[in-house]
mmCIF file of C-alpha atoms in Angstrom:
data_model
loop_
_atom_site.group_PDB
_atom_site.id
_atom_site.type_symbol
_atom_site.label_atom_id
_atom_site.label_comp_id
_atom_site.label_asym_id
_atom_site.label_seq_id
_atom_site.Cartn_x
_atom_site.Cartn_y
_atom_site.Cartn_z
ATOM 1 C CA UNK U 1 111.245 112.506 4.261
ATOM 2 C CA UNK U 2 113.953 110.757 5.893
ATOM 3 C CA UNK U 3 113.582 110.506 10.378
ATOM 4 C CA UNK U 4 116.784 109.857 11.702
ATOM 5 C CA UNK U 5 115.917 108.822 15.304
ATOM 6 C CA UNK U 6 118.173 108.724 17.765
ATOM 7 C CA UNK U 7 121.448 108.739 16.409
ATOM 8 C CA UNK U 8 123.237 110.266 20.002
ATOM 9 C CA UNK U 9 127.187 109.983 20.801
ATOM 10 C CA UNK U 10 125.530 107.322 23.943
ATOM 11 C CA UNK U 11 125.128 104.419 21.044
ATOM 12 C CA UNK U 12 128.505 104.370 19.873
ATOM 13 C CA UNK U 13 130.015 104.042 24.348
ATOM 14 C CA UNK U 14 131.099 100.302 25.132
ATOM 15 C CA UNK U 15 130.609 101.987 28.247
ATOM 16 C CA UNK U 16 127.042 103.109 28.623
ATOM 17 C CA UNK U 17 123.940 101.625 28.719
ATOM 18 C CA UNK U 18 122.439 102.705 25.621
ATOM 19 C CA UNK U 19 125.623 100.945 23.670
ATOM 20 C CA UNK U 20 124.195 99.762 20.332
ATOM 21 C CA UNK U 21 126.862 96.469 18.400
ATOM 22 C CA UNK U 22 128.632 97.768 15.330
ATOM 23 C CA UNK U 23 126.663 101.661 15.561
ATOM 24 C CA UNK U 24 129.885 103.341 14.151
ATOM 25 C CA UNK U 25 128.888 100.561 10.934
ATOM 26 C CA UNK U 26 125.615 102.090 11.537
ATOM 27 C CA UNK U 27 126.228 105.714 11.865
ATOM 28 C CA UNK U 28 128.484 105.503 8.253
ATOM 29 C CA UNK U 29 125.532 103.271 6.371
ATOM 30 C CA UNK U 30 122.727 106.164 7.565
ATOM 31 C CA UNK U 31 125.116 108.838 6.737
ATOM 32 C CA UNK U 32 125.862 107.517 2.893
ATOM 33 C CA UNK U 33 121.869 107.873 3.148
ATOM 34 C CA UNK U 34 121.416 111.315 4.417
ATOM 35 C CA UNK U 35 124.156 112.540 1.639
ATOM 36 C CA UNK U 36 122.031 110.622 -0.534
ATOM 37 C CA UNK U 37 118.190 112.816 1.168
ATOM 38 C CA UNK U 38 120.245 115.227 1.134
ATOM 39 C CA UNK U 39 121.632 115.369 -3.045
ATOM 40 C CA UNK U 40 117.637 114.779 -3.410
ATOM 41 C CA UNK U 41 115.969 117.961 -1.735
ATOM 42 C CA UNK U 42 113.923 115.373 0.688
ATOM 43 C CA UNK U 43 112.726 116.565 3.915
ATOM 44 C CA UNK U 44 115.344 115.009 6.884
ATOM 45 C CA UNK U 45 114.284 115.062 10.581
ATOM 46 C CA UNK U 46 115.822 114.138 13.387
ATOM 47 C CA UNK U 47 115.019 112.742 16.843
ATOM 48 C CA UNK U 48 117.222 113.673 20.037
ATOM 49 C CA UNK U 49 115.432 110.991 22.993
ATOM 50 C CA UNK U 50 116.458 112.962 26.170
ATOM 51 C CA UNK U 51 116.120 111.819 29.744
ATOM 52 C CA UNK U 52 113.392 113.744 30.996
ATOM 53 C CA UNK U 53 114.680 114.236 34.528
ATOM 54 C CA UNK U 54 117.467 116.333 31.602
ATOM 55 C CA UNK U 55 114.133 118.079 30.303
ATOM 56 C CA UNK U 56 114.433 121.774 30.524
ATOM 57 C CA UNK U 57 118.037 122.361 31.390
ATOM 58 C CA UNK U 58 120.307 124.589 29.665
ATOM 59 C CA UNK U 59 123.118 122.112 28.592
ATOM 60 C CA UNK U 60 123.204 118.807 27.804
ATOM 61 C CA UNK U 61 125.364 116.158 28.665
ATOM 62 C CA UNK U 62 127.911 115.629 25.023
ATOM 63 C CA UNK U 63 126.159 111.428 25.295
ATOM 64 C CA UNK U 64 123.253 113.092 25.078
ATOM 65 C CA UNK U 65 124.016 115.168 20.723
ATOM 66 C CA UNK U 66 123.612 114.000 17.695
ATOM 67 C CA UNK U 67 126.679 111.768 16.497
ATOM 68 C CA UNK U 68 129.214 114.108 14.378
ATOM 69 C CA UNK U 69 128.564 112.643 11.539
ATOM 70 C CA UNK U 70 124.937 113.463 10.942
ATOM 71 C CA UNK U 71 124.925 116.323 11.897
ATOM 72 C CA UNK U 72 122.204 118.533 10.398
ATOM 73 C CA UNK U 73 122.175 121.016 8.478
ATOM 74 C CA UNK U 74 119.966 124.418 9.014
ATOM 75 C CA UNK U 75 117.549 123.427 7.173
ATOM 76 C CA UNK U 76 116.637 120.598 8.749
ATOM 77 C CA UNK U 77 114.582 119.867 11.929
ATOM 78 C CA UNK U 78 115.635 118.046 15.508
ATOM 79 C CA UNK U 79 113.224 116.841 17.867
ATOM 80 C CA UNK U 80 114.047 116.162 21.451
ATOM 81 C CA UNK U 81 111.735 113.510 22.751
ATOM 82 C CA UNK U 82 111.182 113.200 26.508
ATOM 83 C CA UNK U 83 109.527 109.231 25.791
ATOM 84 C CA UNK U 84 109.650 106.750 23.347
ATOM 85 C CA UNK U 85 108.087 108.747 20.442
ATOM 86 C CA UNK U 86 107.430 112.249 18.756
ATOM 87 C CA UNK U 87 104.920 114.467 20.799
ATOM 88 C CA UNK U 88 101.917 114.844 19.650
ATOM 89 C CA UNK U 89 101.815 118.505 18.991
ATOM 90 C CA UNK U 90 105.373 118.699 17.149
ATOM 91 C CA UNK U 91 103.747 115.590 14.814
ATOM 92 C CA UNK U 92 101.035 118.319 14.080
ATOM 93 C CA UNK U 93 104.040 121.532 13.366
ATOM 94 C CA UNK U 94 105.468 119.012 11.268
ATOM 95 C CA UNK U 95 102.454 117.978 9.081
ATOM 96 C CA UNK U 96 101.607 121.699 8.303
ATOM 97 C CA UNK U 97 104.932 122.324 7.479
ATOM 98 C CA UNK U 98 105.534 119.149 5.077
ATOM 99 C CA UNK U 99 102.661 119.000 3.310
ATOM 100 C CA UNK U 100 101.738 122.042 2.058
ATOM 101 C CA UNK U 101 105.327 122.383 1.260
ATOM 102 C CA UNK U 102 106.543 118.923 -0.964
ATOM 103 C CA UNK U 103 103.024 117.915 -1.655
ATOM 104 C CA UNK U 104 104.877 115.761 -4.734
ATOM 105 C CA UNK U 105 106.915 113.362 -1.264
ATOM 106 C CA UNK U 106 104.722 111.584 0.653
ATOM 107 C CA UNK U 107 106.841 108.525 1.106
ATOM 108 C CA UNK U 108 108.471 108.714 5.022
ATOM 109 C CA UNK U 109 111.434 106.816 5.661
ATOM 110 C CA UNK U 110 112.880 105.377 9.149
ATOM 111 C CA UNK U 111 116.297 105.282 10.130
ATOM 112 C CA UNK U 112 117.981 104.788 13.508
ATOM 113 C CA UNK U 113 118.345 102.701 17.042
ATOM 114 C CA UNK U 114 115.789 100.376 18.959
ATOM 115 C CA UNK U 115 113.909 99.016 16.040
ATOM 116 C CA UNK U 116 111.952 97.736 18.518
ATOM 117 C CA UNK U 117 111.287 101.117 20.592
ATOM 118 C CA UNK U 118 111.905 103.926 19.457
ATOM 119 C CA UNK U 119 111.601 103.259 15.131
ATOM 120 C CA UNK U 120 108.700 101.717 15.692
ATOM 121 C CA UNK U 121 106.499 103.949 18.293
ATOM 122 C CA UNK U 122 107.472 107.070 15.983
ATOM 123 C CA UNK U 123 106.840 105.324 13.099
ATOM 124 C CA UNK U 124 102.718 104.522 14.607
ATOM 125 C CA UNK U 125 102.504 109.004 16.046
ATOM 126 C CA UNK U 126 104.066 109.277 12.556
ATOM 127 C CA UNK U 127 101.711 107.304 10.558
ATOM 128 C CA UNK U 128 98.927 108.929 12.673
ATOM 129 C CA UNK U 129 100.055 112.215 11.213
ATOM 130 C CA UNK U 130 100.751 111.596 7.407
ATOM 131 C CA UNK U 131 97.947 108.416 6.795
ATOM 132 C CA UNK U 132 98.785 108.642 3.340
ATOM 133 C CA UNK U 133 102.145 108.360 3.057
ATOM 134 C CA UNK U 134 104.277 105.146 1.923
ATOM 135 C CA UNK U 135 106.477 104.322 5.116
ATOM 136 C CA UNK U 136 109.804 102.503 4.637
ATOM 137 C CA UNK U 137 112.488 100.265 6.940
ATOM 138 C CA UNK U 138 115.573 98.844 5.547
ATOM 139 C CA UNK U 139 117.075 96.840 7.923
ATOM 140 C CA UNK U 140 120.356 97.727 6.824
ATOM 141 C CA UNK U 141 119.538 101.539 8.531
ATOM 142 C CA UNK U 142 117.802 100.749 12.009
ATOM 143 C CA UNK U 143 119.644 98.429 14.614
ATOM 144 C CA UNK U 144 118.310 97.631 18.581
ATOM 145 C CA UNK U 145 119.656 95.252 21.199
ATOM 146 C CA UNK U 146 117.107 93.511 21.005
ATOM 147 C CA UNK U 147 113.888 92.338 19.305
ATOM 148 C CA UNK U 148 114.718 93.084 16.154
ATOM 149 C CA UNK U 149 113.900 90.296 13.626
ATOM 150 C CA UNK U 150 110.967 90.843 15.863
ATOM 151 C CA UNK U 151 110.549 94.347 15.291
ATOM 152 C CA UNK U 152 110.600 94.204 11.333
ATOM 153 C CA UNK U 153 108.549 91.962 11.601
ATOM 154 C CA UNK U 154 106.067 93.465 13.124
ATOM 155 C CA UNK U 155 106.982 96.799 11.147
ATOM 156 C CA UNK U 156 105.329 94.797 8.326
ATOM 157 C CA UNK U 157 101.956 94.478 10.184
ATOM 158 C CA UNK U 158 101.475 98.304 10.190
ATOM 159 C CA UNK U 159 102.144 98.111 6.174
ATOM 160 C CA UNK U 160 105.844 99.214 6.384
ATOM 161 C CA UNK U 161 107.695 98.143 3.355
ATOM 162 C CA UNK U 162 110.754 96.648 4.747
ATOM 163 C CA UNK U 163 113.347 97.426 2.055
ATOM 164 C CA UNK U 164 117.389 96.138 0.839
ATOM 165 C CA UNK U 165 119.977 98.618 -0.275
#
């Protein structure tokens, strides 16, 4: 499974408080990994971080949409989250739909932004739902505004393999 965390338009905008330097290059690298996942028929999951004040509103701002180069396909799941991590009830749904149909795939890779917050918290949530899975993070496929190296070291403490391209 490939989980793409919060790759939304606002990270590309230098005027946004959520801007991530070099996010255009990051999105290109993730797009290449996404294409590889699709070729291998991996389960692909995207998250979108939506401010709580936007919850239950019909129309969402363009800056909160996923980057167009990473647009999900019809068979790929997009989860809106209003806090740092995927809600527990959604993790249960994912587990029921994932391992029952794809028992042979027990590897979960995370890519995306805010390694020290969103990647870390979603990874821990996913580990609780999939305790037998092996987890991976490629440093070339994540980025943070702060604490990147510390977050990667911390992920190792959670038995996450830090891989190279």
